[in-house]
Coordinates of C-alpha atoms in Angstrom, one line a residue:
Chain N
X1 CA 0.0 0.0 0.0
X2 CA 1.7 3.2 -1.2
X3 CA 0.2 6.3 0.3
X4 CA 1.2 8.3 -2.8
X5 CA -1.3 6.2 -4.7
X6 CA -4.2 7.0 -2.3
X7 CA -5.5 10.0 -4.4
X8 CA -5.5 7.9 -7.5
X9 CA -7.3 5.1 -5.6
X10 CA -9.8 7.6 -4.4
X11 CA -10.5 8.7 -7.9
X12 CA -10.7 5.2 -9.4
X13 CA -12.8 4.1 -6.5
X14 CA -15.5 6.6 -7.2
X15 CA -15.8 6.5 -11.0
X16 CA -19.0 8.4 -11.4
X17 CA -17.9 11.3 -9.3
X18 CA -14.5 11.3 -11.1
X19 CA -16.1 11.1 -14.5
X20 CA -18.5 14.0 -13.7
X21 CA -15.6 16.2 -12.6
X22 CA -13.5 15.2 -15.6
X23 CA -16.4 16.2 -17.8
X24 CA -16.6 19.6 -16.2
X25 CA -12.8 20.1 -16.6
X26 CA -13.0 18.8 -20.2
X27 CA -15.7 21.3 -21.1
X28 CA -13.7 24.1 -19.7
X29 CA -10.5 23.1 -21.4
X30 CA -12.3 22.5 -24.7
X31 CA -13.9 25.9 -24.6
X32 CA -10.8 27.8 -23.7
X33 CA -8.5 26.0 -26.1
X34 CA -11.2 25.7 -28.9
X35 CA -12.1 29.4 -28.5
X36 CA -8.5 30.5 -28.6
X37 CA -7.6 28.3 -31.5
X38 CA -10.7 29.2 -33.5
X39 CA -10.2 32.9 -32.9
X40 CA -6.5 32.6 -33.9
X41 CA -7.4 30.6 -37.0
X42 CA -9.8 33.3 -38.1
X43 CA -7.3 36.0 -37.5
X44 CA -4.6 34.0 -39.2
X45 CA -6.8 33.5 -42.2
X46 CA -7.5 37.2 -42.5
X47 CA -3.9 38.2 -42.1
X48 CA -2.9 35.6 -44.7
X49 CA -5.4 36.9 -47.1
X50 CA -4.4 40.5 -46.6
X51 CA -0.8 39.7 -47.2
X52 CA -1.6 37.7 -50.3
X53 CA -3.7 40.4 -51.9
X54 CA -0.7 42.6 -51.7
X55 CA -2.3 45.6 -53.5
X56 CA -3.8 48.9 -52.2
X57 CA -6.6 49.0 -54.8
X58 CA -8.3 46.4 -56.9
X59 CA -10.1 47.6 -60.1
X60 CA -13.1 45.4 -61.3
X61 CA -15.8 45.7 -63.9
X62 CA -18.4 48.2 -62.7
X63 CA -21.2 45.8 -61.6
X64 CA -22.1 44.7 -58.2
X65 CA -21.7 41.0 -59.2
X66 CA -18.0 41.5 -59.8
X67 CA -17.3 42.7 -56.3
X68 CA -19.4 39.9 -54.8
X69 CA -17.6 37.4 -57.0
X70 CA -14.2 38.6 -56.0
X71 CA -15.1 38.4 -52.4
X72 CA -16.4 34.8 -52.9
X73 CA -13.3 33.8 -54.8
X74 CA -11.0 35.1 -52.1
X75 CA -12.9 34.1 -49.0
X76 CA -15.0 31.1 -49.8
X77 CA -13.3 29.6 -52.9
X78 CA -16.5 29.9 -54.8
X79 CA -15.3 30.0 -58.4
X80 CA -16.3 33.1 -60.4
X81 CA -15.2 35.2 -63.4
X82 CA -15.8 38.6 -64.9
X83 CA -14.1 40.5 -67.6
X84 CA -13.5 44.1 -68.8
X85 CA -11.5 45.7 -71.7
X86 CA -7.8 45.3 -71.5
X87 CA -7.4 49.0 -72.3
X88 CA -8.6 49.9 -68.9
X89 CA -5.2 49.0 -67.5
X90 CA -3.5 51.8 -69.4
X91 CA -6.1 54.3 -68.2
X92 CA -5.5 53.2 -64.6
X93 CA -1.8 53.5 -64.9
X94 CA -2.2 57.1 -66.1
X95 CA -4.1 58.1 -63.0
X96 CA -2.0 60.4 -60.7
X97 CA -0.6 58.5 -57.7
X98 CA -0.7 55.1 -59.3
X99 CA 2.8 53.5 -58.9
X100 CA 2.2 50.0 -60.4
X101 CA -0.5 48.1 -62.0
X102 CA -0.9 44.4 -62.8
X103 CA -3.8 42.5 -64.4
X104 CA -5.3 39.2 -63.4
X105 CA -7.5 36.9 -65.5
X106 CA -10.1 34.7 -63.8
X107 CA -11.5 31.5 -65.2
X108 CA -13.4 28.6 -63.8
X109 CA -12.4 25.1 -64.8
X110 CA -15.1 23.0 -66.5
X111 CA -13.8 19.8 -65.0
X112 CA -10.5 19.1 -63.4
X113 CA -9.2 15.6 -62.6
X114 CA -8.0 16.8 -59.2
X115 CA -11.4 17.8 -58.0
X116 CA -15.0 16.9 -57.8
X117 CA -16.1 20.5 -58.1
X118 CA -15.1 23.4 -60.4
X119 CA -11.9 25.3 -59.4
X120 CA -10.9 28.8 -59.7
X121 CA -8.1 29.6 -62.2
X122 CA -6.2 32.8 -61.6
X123 CA -3.9 34.1 -64.3
X124 CA -1.4 36.8 -63.5
X125 CA 0.9 38.9 -65.7
X126 CA 4.4 37.5 -65.3
X127 CA 5.9 40.8 -66.4
X128 CA 4.1 43.2 -64.0
X129 CA 2.8 41.1 -61.2
X130 CA 3.6 42.3 -57.7
X131 CA 0.8 40.7 -55.8
X132 CA 0.9 36.9 -56.6
X133 CA 4.5 36.2 -57.3
X134 CA 6.0 37.1 -54.0
X135 CA 4.1 34.4 -52.2
X136 CA 4.1 32.0 -55.1
X137 CA 7.9 31.8 -54.6
X138 CA 7.3 29.6 -51.6
X139 CA 6.1 26.9 -54.0
X140 CA 8.1 27.7 -57.2
X141 CA 11.0 30.0 -57.6
X142 CA 11.3 29.8 -61.4
X143 CA 9.4 31.5 -64.2
X144 CA 6.1 29.9 -65.0
X145 CA 6.1 28.7 -68.6
X146 CA 3.2 28.0 -70.9
X147 CA 0.7 25.6 -69.5
X148 CA 2.5 25.4 -66.2
X149 CA 0.4 25.8 -63.0
X150 CA 0.8 26.1 -59.3
X151 CA -2.0 24.7 -57.2
X152 CA -3.5 25.7 -53.9
X153 CA -3.1 23.5 -50.8
X154 CA -6.6 22.1 -50.8
X155 CA -6.3 20.5 -54.3
X156 CA -5.6 16.8 -54.4
X157 CA -2.7 16.8 -56.8
X158 CA 1.0 17.1 -56.3
X159 CA 4.0 18.8 -57.9
X160 CA 5.1 16.9 -61.0
X161 CA 1.6 15.7 -61.9
X162 CA -0.5 17.1 -64.7
X163 CA -4.0 18.4 -64.8
X164 CA -6.2 18.5 -67.9
X165 CA -8.1 21.8 -68.1
X166 CA -10.4 22.2 -71.0
X167 CA -8.4 19.4 -72.6
X168 CA -5.1 21.2 -72.2
X169 CA -2.5 19.3 -70.3
X170 CA -1.1 21.6 -67.6
X171 CA 1.9 20.6 -65.6
X172 CA 1.8 21.2 -61.8
X173 CA 5.1 22.8 -60.9
X174 CA 4.3 23.8 -57.3
X175 CA 1.9 23.5 -54.5
X176 CA 1.2 26.3 -52.1
X177 CA 0.9 26.2 -48.3
X178 CA -2.6 26.5 -46.8
X179 CA -4.0 30.0 -46.3
X180 CA -7.3 29.0 -44.8
X181 CA -9.1 31.0 -47.5
X182 CA -10.7 30.4 -50.9
X183 CA -7.2 30.8 -52.4
X184 CA -6.4 27.3 -51.2
X185 CA -8.7 25.8 -53.9
X186 CA -7.4 27.9 -56.7
X187 CA -5.0 27.2 -59.6
X188 CA -2.4 29.9 -60.4
X189 CA -0.9 30.4 -63.8
X190 CA 0.1 33.1 -66.2
X191 CA -2.5 35.2 -68.0
X192 CA -1.2 33.7 -71.3
X193 CA -2.1 30.2 -70.1
X194 CA -5.5 31.4 -69.1
X195 CA -6.0 32.8 -72.6
X196 CA -5.0 29.5 -74.0
X197 CA -7.5 27.8 -71.8
X198 CA -10.2 30.2 -72.9
X199 CA -9.5 29.5 -76.5
X200 CA -9.5 25.7 -75.8
X201 CA -12.9 26.2 -74.1
X202 CA -14.2 28.1 -77.1
X203 CA -13.1 25.2 -79.3
X204 CA -15.1 22.8 -77.1
X205 CA -18.2 25.1 -77.4
X206 CA -17.9 26.6 -74.0
X207 CA -18.2 30.4 -74.6
X208 CA -16.5 32.2 -71.7
X209 CA -16.4 35.5 -73.6
X210 CA -19.2 36.6 -75.7
X211 CA -17.5 38.0 -78.8
X212 CA -14.2 39.5 -77.7
X213 CA -10.8 38.1 -78.1
X214 CA -9.2 36.8 -74.9
X215 CA -6.2 39.0 -75.8
X216 CA -8.3 42.1 -75.4
X217 CA -9.8 41.3 -72.0
X218 CA -8.8 41.0 -68.3
X219 CA -10.6 40.4 -65.1
X220 CA -9.1 42.8 -62.6
X221 CA -6.2 45.2 -62.2
X222 CA -4.2 45.3 -59.0
X223 CA -2.9 48.8 -58.1
X224 CA -0.1 49.9 -55.9
X225 CA -0.3 53.5 -54.8
X226 CA 2.8 55.7 -54.9
X227 CA 4.3 56.6 -51.5
X228 CA 2.9 60.0 -50.2
X229 CA -0.5 59.5 -52.0
X230 CA -3.6 58.8 -50.1
X231 CA -5.1 55.4 -51.2
X232 CA -8.7 56.7 -50.8
X233 CA -8.0 59.7 -53.1
X234 CA -6.4 57.5 -55.8
X235 CA -9.4 55.2 -55.5
X236 CA -11.7 58.1 -56.0
X237 CA -9.7 59.4 -58.9
X238 CA -9.9 56.1 -60.7
X239 CA -13.6 55.9 -60.2
X240 CA -14.1 59.4 -61.5
X241 CA -11.7 59.1 -64.4
X242 CA -12.6 55.8 -65.9
X243 CA -16.0 54.6 -67.0
X244 CA -17.2 51.0 -66.6
X245 CA -14.9 50.1 -63.8
X246 CA -15.1 50.2 -60.0
X247 CA -12.0 50.7 -57.9
X248 CA -12.2 49.2 -54.4
X249 CA -9.7 49.5 -51.6
X250 CA -8.3 46.0 -50.8
X251 CA -9.0 46.6 -47.2
X252 CA -12.7 47.4 -47.9
X253 CA -13.1 44.0 -49.6
X254 CA -12.1 42.5 -46.3
X255 CA -13.7 45.1 -44.0
X256 CA -17.0 43.1 -43.6
X257 CA -14.9 40.1 -42.9
X258 CA -12.7 41.8 -40.4
X259 CA -15.8 43.3 -38.7
X260 CA -17.4 39.8 -38.5
X261 CA -14.2 38.4 -37.2
X262 CA -14.0 41.1 -34.5
X263 CA -17.5 40.2 -33.3
X264 CA -16.8 36.5 -33.4
X265 CA -13.5 36.9 -31.5
X266 CA -15.1 39.1 -28.9
X267 CA -17.9 36.6 -28.4
X268 CA -15.4 33.8 -28.1
X269 CA -13.4 35.8 -25.5
X270 CA -16.6 36.5 -23.5
X271 CA -17.6 32.8 -23.8
X272 CA -14.2 31.7 -22.4
X273 CA -14.6 34.1 -19.4
X274 CA -18.2 33.0 -18.7
X275 CA -17.3 29.3 -19.0
X276 CA -14.3 29.8 -16.7
X277 CA -16.3 31.5 -14.0
X278 CA -19.1 29.0 -14.4
X279 CA -16.7 26.1 -14.1
X280 CA -15.1 27.6 -11.0
X281 CA -18.5 28.0 -9.4
X282 CA -19.5 24.5 -10.4
X283 CA -16.3 23.0 -9.2
X284 CA -16.4 24.9 -5.9
X285 CA -19.9 23.7 -5.3
X286 CA -18.9 20.1 -6.3
X287 CA -15.8 20.1 -4.0
X288 CA -17.9 21.6 -1.2
X289 CA -20.5 18.8 -1.5
X290 CA -17.7 16.3 -1.7
X291 CA -16.0 17.8 1.3
X292 CA -19.1 17.4 3.3
X293 CA -19.5 13.8 2.1
X294 CA -15.9 13.0 2.8
X295 CA -15.6 14.5 6.3
X296 CA -15.7 11.0 7.9
X297 CA -13.1 9.6 5.5
X298 CA -10.7 12.4 6.2
X299 CA -11.3 12.1 9.9
X300 CA -10.3 8.4 9.7
X301 CA -7.2 9.4 7.8
X302 CA -6.4 11.9 10.6
X303 CA -6.8 9.3 13.3
X304 CA -4.4 7.1 11.4
X305 CA -1.7 9.8 11.6
X306 CA -2.1 11.8 8.4
X307 CA -1.0 15.4 9.0
X308 CA -3.1 18.3 7.9
X309 CA -0.7 19.0 5.1
X310 CA -0.9 15.4 3.9
X311 CA -4.7 15.7 3.8
X312 CA -4.5 19.0 1.9
X313 CA -2.1 17.2 -0.5
X314 CA -4.6 14.4 -1.1
X315 CA -7.4 16.8 -2.0
X316 CA -5.1 18.9 -4.2
X317 CA -3.6 15.9 -5.9
X318 CA -7.0 14.5 -6.7
X319 CA -8.1 17.9 -8.0
X320 CA -5.0 18.3 -10.1
X321 CA -5.3 14.9 -11.6
X322 CA -8.9 15.5 -12.5
X323 CA -8.1 18.9 -14.0
X324 CA -5.1 17.6 -16.0
X325 CA -6.9 14.5 -17.3
X326 CA -10.1 16.5 -18.0
X327 CA -8.0 19.2 -19.7
X328 CA -6.2 16.7 -21.9
X329 CA -9.6 15.1 -23.0
X330 CA -11.0 18.6 -23.6
X331 CA -7.9 19.6 -25.7
X332 CA -8.2 16.6 -27.8
X333 CA -12.0 17.1 -28.4
X334 CA -11.5 20.8 -29.1
X335 CA -8.6 20.2 -31.5
X336 CA -10.7 17.7 -33.5
X337 CA -13.6 20.2 -33.5
X338 CA -11.4 23.1 -34.5
X339 CA -9.8 21.0 -37.3
X340 CA -12.9 19.3 -38.5
X341 CA -15.4 22.2 -38.3
X342 CA -12.9 24.9 -39.4
X343 CA -13.6 24.3 -43.1
X344 CA -17.3 24.3 -42.4
X345 CA -17.0 27.7 -40.7
X346 CA -15.0 29.0 -43.6
X347 CA -17.6 27.8 -46.1
X348 CA -20.8 28.7 -44.2
X349 CA -19.7 32.0 -42.7
X350 CA -17.5 33.1 -45.5
X351 CA -14.6 33.5 -43.2
X352 CA -10.9 32.8 -43.8
X353 CA -9.7 30.1 -41.5
X354 CA -6.0 29.1 -41.0
X355 CA -5.1 26.8 -38.1
X356 CA -2.3 28.2 -35.9
X357 CA 1.2 26.7 -36.2
X358 CA 2.4 24.0 -33.7
X359 CA 4.1 26.5 -31.4
X360 CA 0.9 28.6 -31.0
X361 CA -1.2 25.5 -30.7
X362 CA 1.0 24.3 -27.8
X363 CA 0.8 27.7 -26.2
X364 CA -3.0 27.7 -26.4
X365 CA -3.1 24.1 -25.1
X366 CA -0.9 25.0 -22.1
X367 CA -2.9 28.1 -21.4
X368 CA -6.1 26.1 -21.4
X369 CA -4.6 23.4 -19.2
X370 CA -3.3 26.1 -16.8
X371 CA -6.8 27.8 -16.7
X372 CA -8.4 24.5 -15.9
X373 CA -5.8 23.7 -13.2
X374 CA -6.2 27.2 -11.7
X375 CA -9.9 26.7 -11.6
X376 CA -9.5 23.4 -9.9
X377 CA -7.1 24.6 -7.3
X378 CA -9.2 27.6 -6.6
X379 CA -12.3 25.5 -6.2
X380 CA -10.7 22.8 -4.0
X381 CA -8.6 25.0 -1.8
X382 CA -11.4 25.9 0.6
X383 CA -12.6 22.3 0.8
X384 CA -9.0 21.0 1.4
X385 CA -8.5 23.5 4.2
X386 CA -11.9 22.5 5.8
X387 CA -11.2 18.8 5.5
X388 CA -7.7 19.1 7.0
X389 CA -9.0 21.0 10.0
X390 CA -11.8 18.7 11.0
X391 CA -12.2 17.5 14.6
X392 CA -11.7 13.8 13.8
X393 CA -13.0 12.3 17.0
X394 CA -16.3 14.2 17.0
X395 CA -16.9 13.7 13.3
X396 CA -16.5 10.0 13.7
X397 CA -18.9 10.1 16.6
X398 CA -21.4 12.3 14.7
X399 CA -21.7 9.7 11.9
X400 CA -23.4 7.2 14.1
Chain X
X1 CA -11.0 21.8 28.6
X2 CA -13.0 24.5 26.8
X3 CA -14.5 23.2 23.5
X4 CA -16.1 25.2 20.8
X5 CA -19.0 23.4 19.2
X6 CA -20.0 24.0 15.6
X7 CA -22.1 27.1 15.6
X8 CA -19.6 28.8 17.9
X9 CA -21.1 27.8 21.2
X10 CA -18.3 27.3 23.7
X11 CA -18.8 24.5 26.2
X12 CA -16.7 23.0 28.9
X13 CA -16.2 19.4 27.9
X14 CA -13.7 18.3 30.5
X15 CA -12.9 19.5 33.9
X16 CA -9.2 19.8 34.8
X17 CA -7.8 16.3 35.3
X18 CA -4.5 14.4 35.7
X19 CA -4.6 10.9 34.2
X20 CA -1.8 8.4 33.8
X21 CA -2.2 5.4 31.6
X22 CA 0.1 2.4 32.0
X23 CA 1.7 0.1 29.5
X24 CA 0.4 -3.4 29.5
X25 CA -2.9 -2.5 31.1
X26 CA -6.5 -2.0 29.9
X27 CA -8.1 1.2 31.2
X28 CA -11.9 1.3 30.7
X29 CA -13.6 4.6 30.9
X30 CA -17.4 4.4 31.4
X31 CA -19.7 7.2 30.8
X32 CA -23.1 8.2 29.3
X33 CA -23.4 9.8 25.9
X34 CA -22.2 13.4 26.0
X35 CA -20.2 12.9 29.2
X36 CA -16.9 13.9 27.5
X37 CA -15.5 10.4 26.7
X38 CA -14.7 11.0 23.0
X39 CA -13.3 14.4 23.8
X40 CA -11.0 12.9 26.3
X41 CA -10.0 10.2 24.0
X42 CA -9.3 12.7 21.1
X43 CA -7.1 14.8 23.4
X44 CA -5.2 11.7 24.7
X45 CA -4.7 10.5 21.1
X46 CA -3.3 13.8 19.9
X47 CA -6.3 14.7 17.8
X48 CA -7.8 17.6 19.7
X49 CA -5.7 20.4 21.2
X50 CA -6.8 20.9 24.8
X51 CA -7.6 24.5 25.7
X52 CA -5.1 24.1 28.6
X53 CA -2.7 21.6 30.0
X54 CA -0.6 19.0 28.2
X55 CA -0.5 15.3 27.2
X56 CA 2.8 13.7 27.8
X57 CA 3.8 10.5 26.0
X58 CA 6.9 9.3 27.8
X59 CA 9.2 12.3 27.4
X60 CA 7.2 13.8 24.5
X61 CA 4.7 16.6 25.0
X62 CA 2.2 15.8 22.2
X63 CA 0.8 19.3 21.8
X64 CA 4.2 21.0 22.0
X65 CA 4.9 19.4 18.6
X66 CA 3.9 21.0 15.3
X67 CA 1.1 19.1 13.5
X68 CA 3.5 17.4 11.0
X69 CA 5.7 16.1 13.8
X70 CA 2.8 15.1 16.0
X71 CA 1.0 13.3 13.2
X72 CA 4.2 11.4 12.4
X73 CA 4.6 10.5 16.1
X74 CA 1.0 9.4 16.3
X75 CA 1.2 7.2 13.2
X76 CA 4.1 5.3 14.8
X77 CA 3.0 5.2 18.5
X78 CA -0.7 5.5 18.7
X79 CA -3.4 3.2 17.5
X80 CA -6.9 4.7 17.3
X81 CA -10.1 2.8 16.8
X82 CA -12.8 5.3 15.9
X83 CA -16.4 4.9 16.8
X84 CA -18.6 3.3 14.1
X85 CA -17.6 2.6 10.5
X86 CA -14.1 3.6 9.8
X87 CA -13.0 1.6 6.8
X88 CA -11.6 3.5 3.9
X89 CA -14.1 2.6 1.1
X90 CA -11.7 2.6 -1.8
X91 CA -9.2 0.3 -0.1
X92 CA -9.5 -3.5 0.4
X93 CA -9.3 -4.8 4.0
X94 CA -5.6 -5.7 3.7
X95 CA -4.8 -2.3 2.3
X96 CA -6.8 -0.6 5.1
X97 CA -4.7 -2.5 7.6
X98 CA -1.4 -1.8 5.9
X99 CA -2.1 1.9 5.4
X100 CA -0.8 3.2 8.8
X101 CA 2.5 1.2 8.4
X102 CA 3.0 2.7 5.0
X103 CA 2.3 6.2 6.4
X104 CA 4.7 5.6 9.3
X105 CA 7.3 4.2 6.9
X106 CA 7.5 0.9 8.6
X107 CA 8.8 -1.7 6.2
X108 CA 8.2 -5.5 6.0
X109 CA 4.9 -5.5 7.8
X110 CA 3.3 -8.1 5.5
X111 CA 3.9 -10.9 8.0
X112 CA 2.4 -8.9 10.9
X113 CA -0.5 -8.0 8.7
X114 CA -1.1 -11.7 8.0
X115 CA -0.9 -12.5 11.7
X116 CA -3.3 -9.7 12.6
X117 CA -5.7 -10.8 9.8
X118 CA -5.6 -14.3 11.2
X119 CA -5.9 -13.2 14.8
X120 CA -9.0 -11.1 13.9
X121 CA -10.4 -13.8 11.8
X122 CA -10.3 -11.6 8.7
X123 CA -7.9 -13.7 6.5
X124 CA -10.7 -14.8 4.2
X125 CA -11.9 -11.2 3.9
X126 CA -8.6 -9.5 3.2
X127 CA -9.5 -8.8 -0.4
X128 CA -13.0 -7.5 0.4
X129 CA -13.9 -3.9 0.4
X130 CA -15.3 -2.3 3.7
X131 CA -18.8 -2.1 2.3
X132 CA -18.8 -5.9 2.0
X133 CA -18.2 -6.3 5.8
X134 CA -20.5 -6.7 8.7
X135 CA -20.3 -4.3 11.7
X136 CA -18.3 -6.8 13.7
X137 CA -15.9 -7.5 10.8
X138 CA -15.4 -3.8 10.2
X139 CA -14.5 -3.3 13.9
X140 CA -12.1 -6.2 13.8
X141 CA -10.5 -4.6 10.7
X142 CA -10.2 -1.3 12.6
X143 CA -8.5 -3.1 15.5
X144 CA -6.0 -4.9 13.2
X145 CA -5.3 -1.5 11.5
X146 CA -4.7 0.2 14.9
X147 CA -2.3 -2.6 15.9
X148 CA -0.3 -2.9 12.7
X149 CA 2.5 -0.5 13.8
X150 CA 2.7 -2.2 17.3
X151 CA 1.7 1.1 19.0
X152 CA 2.6 1.9 22.5
X153 CA -0.9 3.2 23.1
X154 CA -4.2 2.1 21.8
X155 CA -7.4 4.2 22.1
X156 CA -10.7 2.6 21.3
X157 CA -13.9 4.7 21.2
X158 CA -17.0 2.6 21.8
X159 CA -15.5 -0.4 20.1
X160 CA -18.4 -2.6 20.9
X161 CA -21.2 -0.2 20.0
X162 CA -24.0 -1.8 18.0
X163 CA -22.4 -5.3 18.2
X164 CA -24.0 -8.4 19.5
X165 CA -22.5 -9.8 22.7
X166 CA -20.4 -12.5 21.0
X167 CA -18.8 -10.0 18.6
X168 CA -18.4 -7.5 21.5
X169 CA -16.6 -10.0 23.7
X170 CA -14.3 -10.9 20.8
X171 CA -13.4 -7.3 20.2
X172 CA -12.7 -6.7 23.9
X173 CA -10.6 -9.8 24.1
X174 CA -8.5 -8.6 21.2
X175 CA -7.9 -5.3 22.9
X176 CA -6.9 -7.1 26.1
X177 CA -4.4 -9.2 24.0
X178 CA -2.9 -6.0 22.7
X179 CA -2.4 -4.8 26.3
X180 CA -0.8 -8.1 27.2
X181 CA 1.7 -7.5 24.4
X182 CA 2.7 -4.3 26.1
X183 CA 0.4 -1.5 24.8
X184 CA -1.4 0.9 27.1
X185 CA -5.0 0.2 26.0
X186 CA -7.8 2.7 26.8
X187 CA -11.4 1.9 26.0
X188 CA -14.2 4.3 26.4
X189 CA -17.6 2.7 26.5
X190 CA -21.0 2.6 28.1
X191 CA -21.3 -1.2 28.0
X192 CA -21.1 -2.6 31.6
X193 CA -19.7 -6.0 30.5
X194 CA -16.4 -4.3 29.3
X195 CA -15.5 -4.0 33.0
X196 CA -14.5 -7.7 32.9
X197 CA -11.6 -6.8 30.6
X198 CA -10.4 -3.8 32.6
X199 CA -7.3 -3.5 34.8
X200 CA -8.4 0.0 35.7
X201 CA -11.9 1.5 35.6
X202 CA -12.8 5.1 35.4
X203 CA -16.2 6.8 35.2
X204 CA -16.7 10.1 33.5
X205 CA -19.6 12.3 34.1
X206 CA -20.1 16.0 33.0
X207 CA -16.4 16.2 32.1
X208 CA -15.2 14.9 35.5
X209 CA -13.4 11.6 35.6
X210 CA -13.3 9.4 38.7
X211 CA -11.4 6.3 39.3
X212 CA -13.4 3.3 40.4
X213 CA -13.2 3.1 44.2
X214 CA -12.2 6.7 44.6
X215 CA -14.6 9.4 45.7
X216 CA -12.8 12.4 44.2
X217 CA -11.8 13.2 40.7
X218 CA -8.7 11.4 39.3
X219 CA -5.4 12.4 40.7
X220 CA -3.2 9.6 39.7
X221 CA 0.4 10.1 38.8

């Protein structure tokens, strides 16, 4: 009989009570860790998207659908396309305060071997691009040739494989890291390749453009504003100067999302605090009830020669064991939930979602475990004190 | 001995007394419920700090020691048999009996535990849990547990309460055997037949203790 094992024997000897307390600890740990991880994932997704857009202003065709489509492409991965005259780019470049422009060409795959659904194809101008290439470098450092593509992290193909798009064999030369956004389901290539694909589509009777030549069209123009110029003013100038286009600040594309994120993050933080307080109250009540039930048991231990400190240690060890085991269970459940339902959140709420890296995940897990442990210690401290200061002789007499 | 009851009411549980208990003898203290028997036993066993005075155990002053030291001293030198059910529910009978030895850090007690189990007739029940025992078996287990460390003093609080006469006689006989092995055994009870096992008899009433045959309160040194 090892007295160090006594707390464990107490826990195992009362499985229902232990299980109930474990469940409480698990709920708390899951809510703290899940909340932190989910909140961080949303923030990461937004930051990743912001950094990938890389432009101050995006110019689109002047219809509401184009703006909605762009947002859906970026955030939800819903494929879309829209076009405007290529000449627009020159007009934009001529606006005062514009430092750099680069066009992008959007197309939706009819059917790709990699995927059960249509995927977004984004073509960029190799010569002028400043928005896509910097982060494409992580997957491919060379120059993209004709019919070469880089795929998003969520597509089930690998570097070195080929994909047939509109009958054109395209070689996968790189695969990007996850961003937690719609960009993960996209294919990146040059605008020339997109034009080739449009022509291939036309040959198959799929009319992407009504009458125009692919060479005369583009989908959007990414604009970098010169230092010293106000982005808002340049945006207004473009809108005033050019007909048939709408210039939108990149940040405004994401403003709604950022606002939504702020609300969600705030709610999550509030939820964490509420759950923590509730758990402390529930655990305190549970330990108090237990203390009352266990007075006789502790009085017996006292008569056997256990010191007050040893009795406190028994209660605190039991509480710690429950908290850590419950925290571990909660962390596992929350991690699965955050991982499994993250994509659903991304799709249904239209929010970017990028899981935190290992280091941050560990930090959140430790924080959650510490929060549960602190709650357990706080809740059991009073009971431990009470149990260790019982009048053993009289308690044992009271019981009969 | 001033004693604060739950609720804050302060009562005088014991009048000033001087009591000496001898090794190898059974002292039986008779008294009605509420006469101060358990309070006296708790004080003697180092469980309840008296409002004044001291309890000396050989050269050791029990209440001059800090709790940690006193608890360690008690675990090695004092066996206490509480009133009523005192089995630790999550431990088997054998583990209950071995627990004080483990606490006191006394090694190689398996043989003694086996002997005590046999002596108390609990060998067949050593793997049972306390809830599987009858009242008499539970009390026998408590006695074996109190004796596992070969304590110099054994205190038994109403050890025969709620037991039939056969079981009660058996329990008292075991305690007498412990005294014959050298322990100072003190039994508080209200059962008259316990007198047959006593070497010394005291009566306690309203916190005043009187030795059988004396007319004044105890003044034995």
